[in-house]
Tab-separated table of C-alpha atoms in Angstrom:
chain	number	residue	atom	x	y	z
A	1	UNK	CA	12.633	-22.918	6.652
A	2	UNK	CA	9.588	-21.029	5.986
A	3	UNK	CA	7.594	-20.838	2.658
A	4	UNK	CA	7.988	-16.734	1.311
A	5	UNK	CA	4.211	-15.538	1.663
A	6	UNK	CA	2.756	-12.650	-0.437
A	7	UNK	CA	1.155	-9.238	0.826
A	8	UNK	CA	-0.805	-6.447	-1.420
A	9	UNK	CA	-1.277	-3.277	-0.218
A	10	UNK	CA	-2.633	0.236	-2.313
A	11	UNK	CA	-1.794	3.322	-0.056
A	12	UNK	CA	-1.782	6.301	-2.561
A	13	UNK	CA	1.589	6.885	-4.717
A	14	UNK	CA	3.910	3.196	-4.579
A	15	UNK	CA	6.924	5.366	-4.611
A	16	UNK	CA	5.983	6.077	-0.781
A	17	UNK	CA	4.479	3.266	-0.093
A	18	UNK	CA	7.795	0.851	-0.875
A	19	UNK	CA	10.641	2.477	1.225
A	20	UNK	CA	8.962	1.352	4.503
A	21	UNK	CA	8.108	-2.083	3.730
A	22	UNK	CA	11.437	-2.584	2.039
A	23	UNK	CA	13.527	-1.640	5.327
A	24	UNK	CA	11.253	-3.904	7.836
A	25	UNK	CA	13.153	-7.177	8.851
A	26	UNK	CA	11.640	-10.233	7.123
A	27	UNK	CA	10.974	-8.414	3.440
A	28	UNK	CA	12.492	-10.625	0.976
A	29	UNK	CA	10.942	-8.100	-2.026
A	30	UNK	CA	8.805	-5.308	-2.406
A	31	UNK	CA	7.725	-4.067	-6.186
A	32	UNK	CA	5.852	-1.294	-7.592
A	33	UNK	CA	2.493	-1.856	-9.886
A	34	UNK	CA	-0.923	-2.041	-10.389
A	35	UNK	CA	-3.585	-3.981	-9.295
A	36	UNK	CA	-7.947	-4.077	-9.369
A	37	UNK	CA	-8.559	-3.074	-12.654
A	38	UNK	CA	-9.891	-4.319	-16.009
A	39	UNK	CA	-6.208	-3.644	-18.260
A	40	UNK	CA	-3.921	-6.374	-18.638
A	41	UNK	CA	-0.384	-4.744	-18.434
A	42	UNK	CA	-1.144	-1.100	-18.242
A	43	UNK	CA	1.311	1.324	-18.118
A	44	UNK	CA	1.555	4.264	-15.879
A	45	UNK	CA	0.150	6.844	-18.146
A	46	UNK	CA	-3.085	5.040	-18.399
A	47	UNK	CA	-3.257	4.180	-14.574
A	48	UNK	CA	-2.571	7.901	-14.061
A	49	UNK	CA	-5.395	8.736	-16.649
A	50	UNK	CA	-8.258	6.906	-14.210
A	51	UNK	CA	-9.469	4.956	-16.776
A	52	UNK	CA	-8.236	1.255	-16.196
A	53	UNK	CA	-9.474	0.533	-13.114
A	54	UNK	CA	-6.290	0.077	-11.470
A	55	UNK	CA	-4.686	1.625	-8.224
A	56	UNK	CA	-1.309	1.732	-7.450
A	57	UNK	CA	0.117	-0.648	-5.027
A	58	UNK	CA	2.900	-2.749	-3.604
A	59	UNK	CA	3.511	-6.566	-3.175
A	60	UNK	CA	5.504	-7.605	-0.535
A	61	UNK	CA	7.328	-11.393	-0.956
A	62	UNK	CA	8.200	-11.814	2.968
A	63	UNK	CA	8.878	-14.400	5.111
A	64	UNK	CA	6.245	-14.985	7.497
A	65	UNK	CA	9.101	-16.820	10.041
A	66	UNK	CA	10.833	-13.322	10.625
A	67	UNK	CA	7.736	-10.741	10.028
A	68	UNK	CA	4.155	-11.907	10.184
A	69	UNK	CA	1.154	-10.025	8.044
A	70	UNK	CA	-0.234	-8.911	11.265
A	71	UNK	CA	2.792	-6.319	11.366
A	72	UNK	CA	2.970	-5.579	8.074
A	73	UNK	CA	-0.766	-4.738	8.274
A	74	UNK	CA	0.286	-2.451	11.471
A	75	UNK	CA	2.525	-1.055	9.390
A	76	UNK	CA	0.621	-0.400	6.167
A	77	UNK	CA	-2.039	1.751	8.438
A	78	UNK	CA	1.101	3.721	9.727
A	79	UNK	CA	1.544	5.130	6.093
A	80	UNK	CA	-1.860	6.179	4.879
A	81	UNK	CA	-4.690	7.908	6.201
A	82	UNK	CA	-7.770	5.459	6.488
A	83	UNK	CA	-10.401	7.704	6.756
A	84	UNK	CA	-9.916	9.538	2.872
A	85	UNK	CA	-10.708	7.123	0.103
A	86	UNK	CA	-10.685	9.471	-2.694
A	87	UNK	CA	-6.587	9.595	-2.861
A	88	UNK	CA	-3.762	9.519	-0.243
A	89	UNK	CA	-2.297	12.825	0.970
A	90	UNK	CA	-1.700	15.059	-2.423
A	91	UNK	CA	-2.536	12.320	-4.585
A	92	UNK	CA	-5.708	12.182	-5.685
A	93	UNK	CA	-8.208	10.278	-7.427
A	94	UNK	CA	-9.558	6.256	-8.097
A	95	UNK	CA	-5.881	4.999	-8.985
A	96	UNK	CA	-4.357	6.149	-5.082
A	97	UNK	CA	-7.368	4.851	-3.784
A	98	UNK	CA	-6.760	2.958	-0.370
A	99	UNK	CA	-6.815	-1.067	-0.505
A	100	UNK	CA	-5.710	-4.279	1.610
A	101	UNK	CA	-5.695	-7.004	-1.090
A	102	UNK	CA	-5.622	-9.884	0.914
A	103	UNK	CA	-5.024	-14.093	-1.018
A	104	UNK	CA	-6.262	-16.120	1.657
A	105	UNK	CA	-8.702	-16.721	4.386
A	106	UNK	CA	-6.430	-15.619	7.137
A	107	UNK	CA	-5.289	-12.703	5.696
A	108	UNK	CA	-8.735	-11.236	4.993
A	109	UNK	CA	-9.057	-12.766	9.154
A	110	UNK	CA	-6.350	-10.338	9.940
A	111	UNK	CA	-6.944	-7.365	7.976
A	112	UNK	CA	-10.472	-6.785	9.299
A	113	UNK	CA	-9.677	-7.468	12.971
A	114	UNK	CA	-6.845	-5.081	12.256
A	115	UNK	CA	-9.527	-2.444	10.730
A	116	UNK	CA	-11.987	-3.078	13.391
A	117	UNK	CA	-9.142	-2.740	16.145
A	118	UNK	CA	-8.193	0.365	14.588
A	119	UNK	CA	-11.635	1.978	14.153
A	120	UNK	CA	-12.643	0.836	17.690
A	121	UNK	CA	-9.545	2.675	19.475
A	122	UNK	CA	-11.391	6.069	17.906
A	123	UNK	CA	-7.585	7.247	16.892
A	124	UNK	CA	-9.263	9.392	14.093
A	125	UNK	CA	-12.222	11.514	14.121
A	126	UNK	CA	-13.858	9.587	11.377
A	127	UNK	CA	-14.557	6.143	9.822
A	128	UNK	CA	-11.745	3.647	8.663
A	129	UNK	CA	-12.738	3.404	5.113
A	130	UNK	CA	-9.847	1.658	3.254
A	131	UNK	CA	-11.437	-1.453	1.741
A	132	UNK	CA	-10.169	-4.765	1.700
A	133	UNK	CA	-10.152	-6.851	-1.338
A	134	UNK	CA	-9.431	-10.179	-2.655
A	135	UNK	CA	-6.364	-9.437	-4.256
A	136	UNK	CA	-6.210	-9.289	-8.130
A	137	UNK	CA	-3.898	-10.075	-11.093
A	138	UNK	CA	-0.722	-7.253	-10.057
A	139	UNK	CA	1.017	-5.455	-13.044
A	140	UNK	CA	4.677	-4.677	-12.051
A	141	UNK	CA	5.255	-0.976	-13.008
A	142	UNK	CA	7.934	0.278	-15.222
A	143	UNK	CA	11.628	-0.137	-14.320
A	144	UNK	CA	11.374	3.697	-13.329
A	145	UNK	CA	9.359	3.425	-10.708
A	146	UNK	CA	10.996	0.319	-8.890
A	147	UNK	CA	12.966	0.829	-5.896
A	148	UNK	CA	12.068	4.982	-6.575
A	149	UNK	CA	13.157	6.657	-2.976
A	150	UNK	CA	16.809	4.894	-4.147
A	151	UNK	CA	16.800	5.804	-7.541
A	152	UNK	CA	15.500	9.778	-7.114
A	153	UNK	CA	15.853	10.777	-3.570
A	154	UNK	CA	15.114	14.641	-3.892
A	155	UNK	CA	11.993	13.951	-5.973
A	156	UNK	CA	10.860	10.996	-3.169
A	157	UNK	CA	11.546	13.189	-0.712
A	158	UNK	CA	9.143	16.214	-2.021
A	159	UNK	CA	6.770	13.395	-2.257
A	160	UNK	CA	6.928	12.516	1.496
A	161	UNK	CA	6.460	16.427	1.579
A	162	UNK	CA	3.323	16.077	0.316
A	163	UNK	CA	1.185	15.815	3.409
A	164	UNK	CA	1.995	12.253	4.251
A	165	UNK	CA	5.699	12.863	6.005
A	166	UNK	CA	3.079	15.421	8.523
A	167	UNK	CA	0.043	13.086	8.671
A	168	UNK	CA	1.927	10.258	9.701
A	169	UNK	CA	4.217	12.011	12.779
A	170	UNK	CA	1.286	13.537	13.755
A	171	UNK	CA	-1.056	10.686	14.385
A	172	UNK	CA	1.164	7.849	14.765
């Protein structure tokens, strides 16, 4: 049996970011929180106020003997747009900022072949500019926002509505 491996990824709002992850084969967990910031524990109000540091992301516990990080860095590009780095889709601003936090050597191996693969097959018209990142201390987010698309489906699914439902379909 295989040792669970982690995976952090920031891709704008975490309530769209954890459906996807959390129906791939191989996902053991996925939680909501924050991560790359100077707070310990913040809560959402001050992550949403821009003034920690932190972004919104998700960590993934997954079992690298059913899923490896190669796809789930495949499929972390297929929910965000790489070229904005100012916010994802309607969200906007420093805390939906774009990140691969990667926690070892061949993780930050993957992720930029992955980035450079991705900006060499000139898919978009400009730059990949989500960063990658050694990963940081990650805050879990408040029981509200856990497991959200499950929880509040008509309020996840105006989310989706957002731009990032279109984005996707239309360029992957």
């Amino acid at each position: 049996m295989s040792e669970i491996e982690t995976a952090t990824f920031a891709g704008g709002c975490f309530w769209c970011m954890v459906r996807p992850f959390d129906e791939f084969p191989g996902i053991k967990k996925v939680l909501s929180g924050y991560t790359g910031g100077v707070v310990t524990n913040p809560t959402y109000e001050q992550v949403k106020a821009q003034w920690t540091g932190h972004t919104e992301a998700v960590k993934i516990w997954f079992d690298p003997a059913v899923v490896s990080y190669q796809q789930l860095v495949d499929l972390y590009w297929q929910q965000t747009d790489p070229t904005d780095d100012a916010g994802q889709f309607q969200d906007r601003g420093s805390n939906y900022r774009p990140i691969i936090f990667v926690n070892s050597l061949a993780q930050v191996q993957t992720a930029m072949a992955s980035k450079a693969a991705l900006q060499a097959r000139e898919q978009f018209d400009q730059p990949i500019v989500t960063k990658i990142q050694v990963v940081q201390p990650f805050f879990p987010a408040e029981e509200r926002h856990q497991q959200f698309y499950k929880k509040n489906p008509e309020r996840f699914a105006a989310e989706e509505a957002g731009g990032r439902e279109a984005f996707v379909k239309s360029h992957w």
